[in-house]
C-alpha atoms as a PDB file:
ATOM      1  CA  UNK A   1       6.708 -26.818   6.690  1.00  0.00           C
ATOM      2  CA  UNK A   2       5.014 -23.491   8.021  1.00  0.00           C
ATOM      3  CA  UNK A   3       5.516 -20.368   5.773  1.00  0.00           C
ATOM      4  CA  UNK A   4       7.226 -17.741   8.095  1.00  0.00           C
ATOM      5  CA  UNK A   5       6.502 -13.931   7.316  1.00  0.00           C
ATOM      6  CA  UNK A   6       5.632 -12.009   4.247  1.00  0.00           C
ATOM      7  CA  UNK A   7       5.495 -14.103   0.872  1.00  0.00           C
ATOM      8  CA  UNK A   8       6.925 -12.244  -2.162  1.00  0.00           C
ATOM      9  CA  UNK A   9       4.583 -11.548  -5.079  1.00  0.00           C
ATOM     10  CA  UNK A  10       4.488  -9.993  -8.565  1.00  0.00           C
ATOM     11  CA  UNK A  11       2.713  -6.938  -8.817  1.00  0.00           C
ATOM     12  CA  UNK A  12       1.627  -8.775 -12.420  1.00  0.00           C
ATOM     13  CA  UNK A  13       0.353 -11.573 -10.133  1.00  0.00           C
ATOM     14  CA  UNK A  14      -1.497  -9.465  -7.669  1.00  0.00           C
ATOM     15  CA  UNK A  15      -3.066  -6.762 -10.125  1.00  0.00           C
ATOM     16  CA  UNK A  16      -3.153  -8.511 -13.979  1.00  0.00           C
ATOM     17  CA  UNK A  17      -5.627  -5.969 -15.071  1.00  0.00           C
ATOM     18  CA  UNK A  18      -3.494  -2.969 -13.717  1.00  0.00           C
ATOM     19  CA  UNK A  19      -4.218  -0.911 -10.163  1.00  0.00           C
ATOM     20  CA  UNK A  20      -5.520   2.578  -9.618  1.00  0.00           C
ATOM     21  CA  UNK A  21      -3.977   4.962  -6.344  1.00  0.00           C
ATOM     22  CA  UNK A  22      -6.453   6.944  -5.106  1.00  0.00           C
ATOM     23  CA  UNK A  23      -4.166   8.083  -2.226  1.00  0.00           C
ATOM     24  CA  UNK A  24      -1.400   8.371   0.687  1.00  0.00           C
ATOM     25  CA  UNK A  25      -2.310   8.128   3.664  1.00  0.00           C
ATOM     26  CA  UNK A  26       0.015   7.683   7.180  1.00  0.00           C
ATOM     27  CA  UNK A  27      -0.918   4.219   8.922  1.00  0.00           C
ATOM     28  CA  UNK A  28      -1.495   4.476  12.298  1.00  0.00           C
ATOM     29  CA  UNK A  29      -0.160   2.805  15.435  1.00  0.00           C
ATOM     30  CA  UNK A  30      -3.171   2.064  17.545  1.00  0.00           C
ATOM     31  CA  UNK A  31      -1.280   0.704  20.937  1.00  0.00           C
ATOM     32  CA  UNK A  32       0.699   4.851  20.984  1.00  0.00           C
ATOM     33  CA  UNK A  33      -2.119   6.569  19.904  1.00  0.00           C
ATOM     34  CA  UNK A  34      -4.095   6.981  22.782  1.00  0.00           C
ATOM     35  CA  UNK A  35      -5.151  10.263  24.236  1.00  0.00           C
ATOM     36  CA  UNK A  36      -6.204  11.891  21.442  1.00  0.00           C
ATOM     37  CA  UNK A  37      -2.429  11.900  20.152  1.00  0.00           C
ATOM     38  CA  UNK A  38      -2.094  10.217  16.723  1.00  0.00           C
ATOM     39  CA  UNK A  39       1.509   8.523  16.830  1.00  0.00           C
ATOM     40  CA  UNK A  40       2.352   7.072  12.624  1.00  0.00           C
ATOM     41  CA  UNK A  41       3.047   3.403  13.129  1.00  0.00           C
ATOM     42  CA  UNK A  42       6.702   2.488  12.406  1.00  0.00           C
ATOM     43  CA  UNK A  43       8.047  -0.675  10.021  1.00  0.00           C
ATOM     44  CA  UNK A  44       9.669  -3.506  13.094  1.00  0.00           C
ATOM     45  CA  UNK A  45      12.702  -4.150  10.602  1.00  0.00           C
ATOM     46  CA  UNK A  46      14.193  -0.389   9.460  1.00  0.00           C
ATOM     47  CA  UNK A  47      11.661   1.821  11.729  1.00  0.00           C
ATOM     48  CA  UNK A  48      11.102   4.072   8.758  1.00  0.00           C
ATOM     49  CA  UNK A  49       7.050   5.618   9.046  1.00  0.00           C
ATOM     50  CA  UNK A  50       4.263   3.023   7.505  1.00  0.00           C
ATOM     51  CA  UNK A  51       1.906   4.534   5.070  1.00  0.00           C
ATOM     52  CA  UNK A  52      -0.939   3.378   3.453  1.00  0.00           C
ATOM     53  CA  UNK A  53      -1.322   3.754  -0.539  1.00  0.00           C
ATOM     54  CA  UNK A  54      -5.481   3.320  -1.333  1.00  0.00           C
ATOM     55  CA  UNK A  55      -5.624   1.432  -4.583  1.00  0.00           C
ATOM     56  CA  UNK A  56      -8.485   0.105  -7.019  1.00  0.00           C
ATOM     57  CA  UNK A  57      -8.190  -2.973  -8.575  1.00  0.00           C
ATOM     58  CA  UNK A  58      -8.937  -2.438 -12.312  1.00  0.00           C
ATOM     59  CA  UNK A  59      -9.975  -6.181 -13.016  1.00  0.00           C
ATOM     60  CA  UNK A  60     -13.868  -5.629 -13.638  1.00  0.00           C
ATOM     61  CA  UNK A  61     -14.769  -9.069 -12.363  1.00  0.00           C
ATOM     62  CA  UNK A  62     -13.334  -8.610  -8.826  1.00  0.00           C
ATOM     63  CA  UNK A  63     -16.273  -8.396  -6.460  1.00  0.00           C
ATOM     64  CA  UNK A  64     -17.317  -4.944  -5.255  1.00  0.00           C
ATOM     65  CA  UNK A  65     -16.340  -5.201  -1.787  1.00  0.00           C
ATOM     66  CA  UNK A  66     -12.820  -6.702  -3.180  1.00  0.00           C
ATOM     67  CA  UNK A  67     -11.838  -3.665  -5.315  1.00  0.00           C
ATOM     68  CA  UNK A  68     -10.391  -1.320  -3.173  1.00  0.00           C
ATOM     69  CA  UNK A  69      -7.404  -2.390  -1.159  1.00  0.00           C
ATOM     70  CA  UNK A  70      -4.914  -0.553   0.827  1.00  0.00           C
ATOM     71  CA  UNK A  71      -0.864  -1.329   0.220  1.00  0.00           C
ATOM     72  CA  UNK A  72       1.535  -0.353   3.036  1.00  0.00           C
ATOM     73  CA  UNK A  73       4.711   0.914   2.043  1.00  0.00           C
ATOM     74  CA  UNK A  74       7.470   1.625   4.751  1.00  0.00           C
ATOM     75  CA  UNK A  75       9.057   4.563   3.746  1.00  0.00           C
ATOM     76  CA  UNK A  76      11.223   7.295   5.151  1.00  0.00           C
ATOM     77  CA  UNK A  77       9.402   9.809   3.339  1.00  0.00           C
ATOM     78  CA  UNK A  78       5.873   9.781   2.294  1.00  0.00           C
ATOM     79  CA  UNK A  79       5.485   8.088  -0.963  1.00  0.00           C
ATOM     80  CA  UNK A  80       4.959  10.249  -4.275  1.00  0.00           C
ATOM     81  CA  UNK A  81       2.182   9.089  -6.376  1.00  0.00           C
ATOM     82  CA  UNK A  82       2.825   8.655 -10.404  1.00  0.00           C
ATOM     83  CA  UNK A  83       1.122  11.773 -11.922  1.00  0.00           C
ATOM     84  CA  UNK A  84      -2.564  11.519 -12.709  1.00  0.00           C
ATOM     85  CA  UNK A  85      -3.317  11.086 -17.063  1.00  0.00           C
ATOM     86  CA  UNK A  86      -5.850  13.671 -18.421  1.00  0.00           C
ATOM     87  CA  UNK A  87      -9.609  12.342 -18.169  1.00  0.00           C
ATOM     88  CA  UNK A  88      -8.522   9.775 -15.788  1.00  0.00           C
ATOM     89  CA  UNK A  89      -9.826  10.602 -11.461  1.00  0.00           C
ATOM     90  CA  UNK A  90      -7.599   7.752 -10.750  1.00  0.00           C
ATOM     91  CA  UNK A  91      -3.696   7.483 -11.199  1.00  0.00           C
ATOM     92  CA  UNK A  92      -2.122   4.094 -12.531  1.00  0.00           C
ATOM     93  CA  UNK A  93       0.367   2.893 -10.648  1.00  0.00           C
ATOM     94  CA  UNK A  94       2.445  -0.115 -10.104  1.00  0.00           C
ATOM     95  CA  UNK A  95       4.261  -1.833  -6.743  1.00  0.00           C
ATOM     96  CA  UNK A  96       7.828  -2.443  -6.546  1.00  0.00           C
ATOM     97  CA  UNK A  97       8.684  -5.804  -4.902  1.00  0.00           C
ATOM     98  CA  UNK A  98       5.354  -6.810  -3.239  1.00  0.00           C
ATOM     99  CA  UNK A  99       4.758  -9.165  -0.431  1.00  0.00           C
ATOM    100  CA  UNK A 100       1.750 -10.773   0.691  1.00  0.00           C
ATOM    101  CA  UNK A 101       0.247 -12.061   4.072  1.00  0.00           C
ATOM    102  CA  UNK A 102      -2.512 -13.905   4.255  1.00  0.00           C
ATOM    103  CA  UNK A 103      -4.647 -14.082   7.811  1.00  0.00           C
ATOM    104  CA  UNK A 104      -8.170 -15.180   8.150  1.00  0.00           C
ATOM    105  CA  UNK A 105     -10.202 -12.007   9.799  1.00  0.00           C
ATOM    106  CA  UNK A 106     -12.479 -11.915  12.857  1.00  0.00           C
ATOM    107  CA  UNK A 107     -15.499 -13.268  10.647  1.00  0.00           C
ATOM    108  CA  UNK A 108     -13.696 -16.131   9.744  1.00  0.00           C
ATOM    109  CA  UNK A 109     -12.842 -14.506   6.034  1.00  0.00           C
ATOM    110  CA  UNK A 110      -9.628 -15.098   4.525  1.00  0.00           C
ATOM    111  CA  UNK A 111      -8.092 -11.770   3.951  1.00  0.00           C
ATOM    112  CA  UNK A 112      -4.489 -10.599   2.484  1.00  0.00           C
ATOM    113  CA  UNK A 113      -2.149  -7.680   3.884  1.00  0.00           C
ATOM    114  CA  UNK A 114       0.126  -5.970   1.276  1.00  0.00           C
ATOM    115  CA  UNK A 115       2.940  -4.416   1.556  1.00  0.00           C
ATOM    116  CA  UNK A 116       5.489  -3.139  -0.966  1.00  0.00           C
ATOM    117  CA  UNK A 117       9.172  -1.351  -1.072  1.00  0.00           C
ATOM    118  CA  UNK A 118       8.475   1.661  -3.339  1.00  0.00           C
ATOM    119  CA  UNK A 119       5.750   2.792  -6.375  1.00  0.00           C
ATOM    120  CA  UNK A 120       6.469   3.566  -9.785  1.00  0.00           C
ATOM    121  CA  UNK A 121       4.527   4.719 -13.026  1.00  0.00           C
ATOM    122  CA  UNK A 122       3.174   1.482 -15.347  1.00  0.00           C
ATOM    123  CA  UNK A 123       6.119   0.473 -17.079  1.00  0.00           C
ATOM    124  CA  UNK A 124       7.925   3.744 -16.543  1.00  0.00           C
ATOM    125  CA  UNK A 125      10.331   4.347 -13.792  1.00  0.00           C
ATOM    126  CA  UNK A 126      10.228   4.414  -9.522  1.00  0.00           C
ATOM    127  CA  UNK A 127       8.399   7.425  -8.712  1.00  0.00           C
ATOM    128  CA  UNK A 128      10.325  10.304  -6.646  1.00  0.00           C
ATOM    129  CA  UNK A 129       9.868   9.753  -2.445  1.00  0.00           C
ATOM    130  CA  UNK A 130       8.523  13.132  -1.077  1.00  0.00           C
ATOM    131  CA  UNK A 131      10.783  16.087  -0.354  1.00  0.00           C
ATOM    132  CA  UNK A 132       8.717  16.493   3.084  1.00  0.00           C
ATOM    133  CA  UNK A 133       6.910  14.043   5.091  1.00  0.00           C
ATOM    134  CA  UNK A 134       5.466  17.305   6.784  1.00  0.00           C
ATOM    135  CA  UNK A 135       2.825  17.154   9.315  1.00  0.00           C
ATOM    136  CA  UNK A 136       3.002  13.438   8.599  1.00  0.00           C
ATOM    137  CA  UNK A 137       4.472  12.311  11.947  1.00  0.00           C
END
């Protein structure tokens, strides 16, 4: 029996050691944006924008090359990151109903795509969606 789309996953399961957001950033859709126009790649089930939230695994054994990830989040506005804590350059964060995809890349690696529904402080509650996706189109 073949798996068909995302697989669901704990954010507990994903990150045990806690995740870091670095930043937002829109995701692209490389087939429109041609021409020198950049055209923000849109989710196939509710068309809402796709953007990209840059995280750091905190687990210190992950290899190097395996800390940084990026989580897409289909959102209608941009999403809000949790606020930074004092002497921290990183802002802990946790994913609200993650998925997973797993796809071997063109060096024969076997690599997983993220995506989640919203963000939200550790333990604490979702965080606020943007009051303008601005310029973000």
């Amino acid at each position: 029996m073949a798996i068909k789309g995302a697989i669901p996953v704990r954010f507990e399961d994903v990150f045990p050691h806690g995740a870091y957001a670095v930043n937002v950033t829109p995701v692209l859709d490389f087939e429109r944006s041609k021409g020198g126009a950049q055209v923000q790649a849109r989710d196939r089930v509710t068309n809402d924008p796709v953007w990209a939230v840059e995280v750091y695994d905190a687990d210190s054994e992950v290899r190097h090359q395996d800390r940084s990830v990026k989580v897409k989040i289909a959102a209608a506005q941009q999403p809000v990151l949790p606020d930074a804590m004092p002497g921290l350059p990183f802002r802990p964060i946790e994913f609200e109903r993650m998925t997973v995809r797993p796809y071997v890349t063109d060096k024969g690696r076997l690599a997983y795509s993220y995506s989640a529904r919203g963000v939200k402080t550790p333990g604490g509650k979702p965080a606020p969606a943007a009051a303008s996706a601005k310029g973000q189109g």
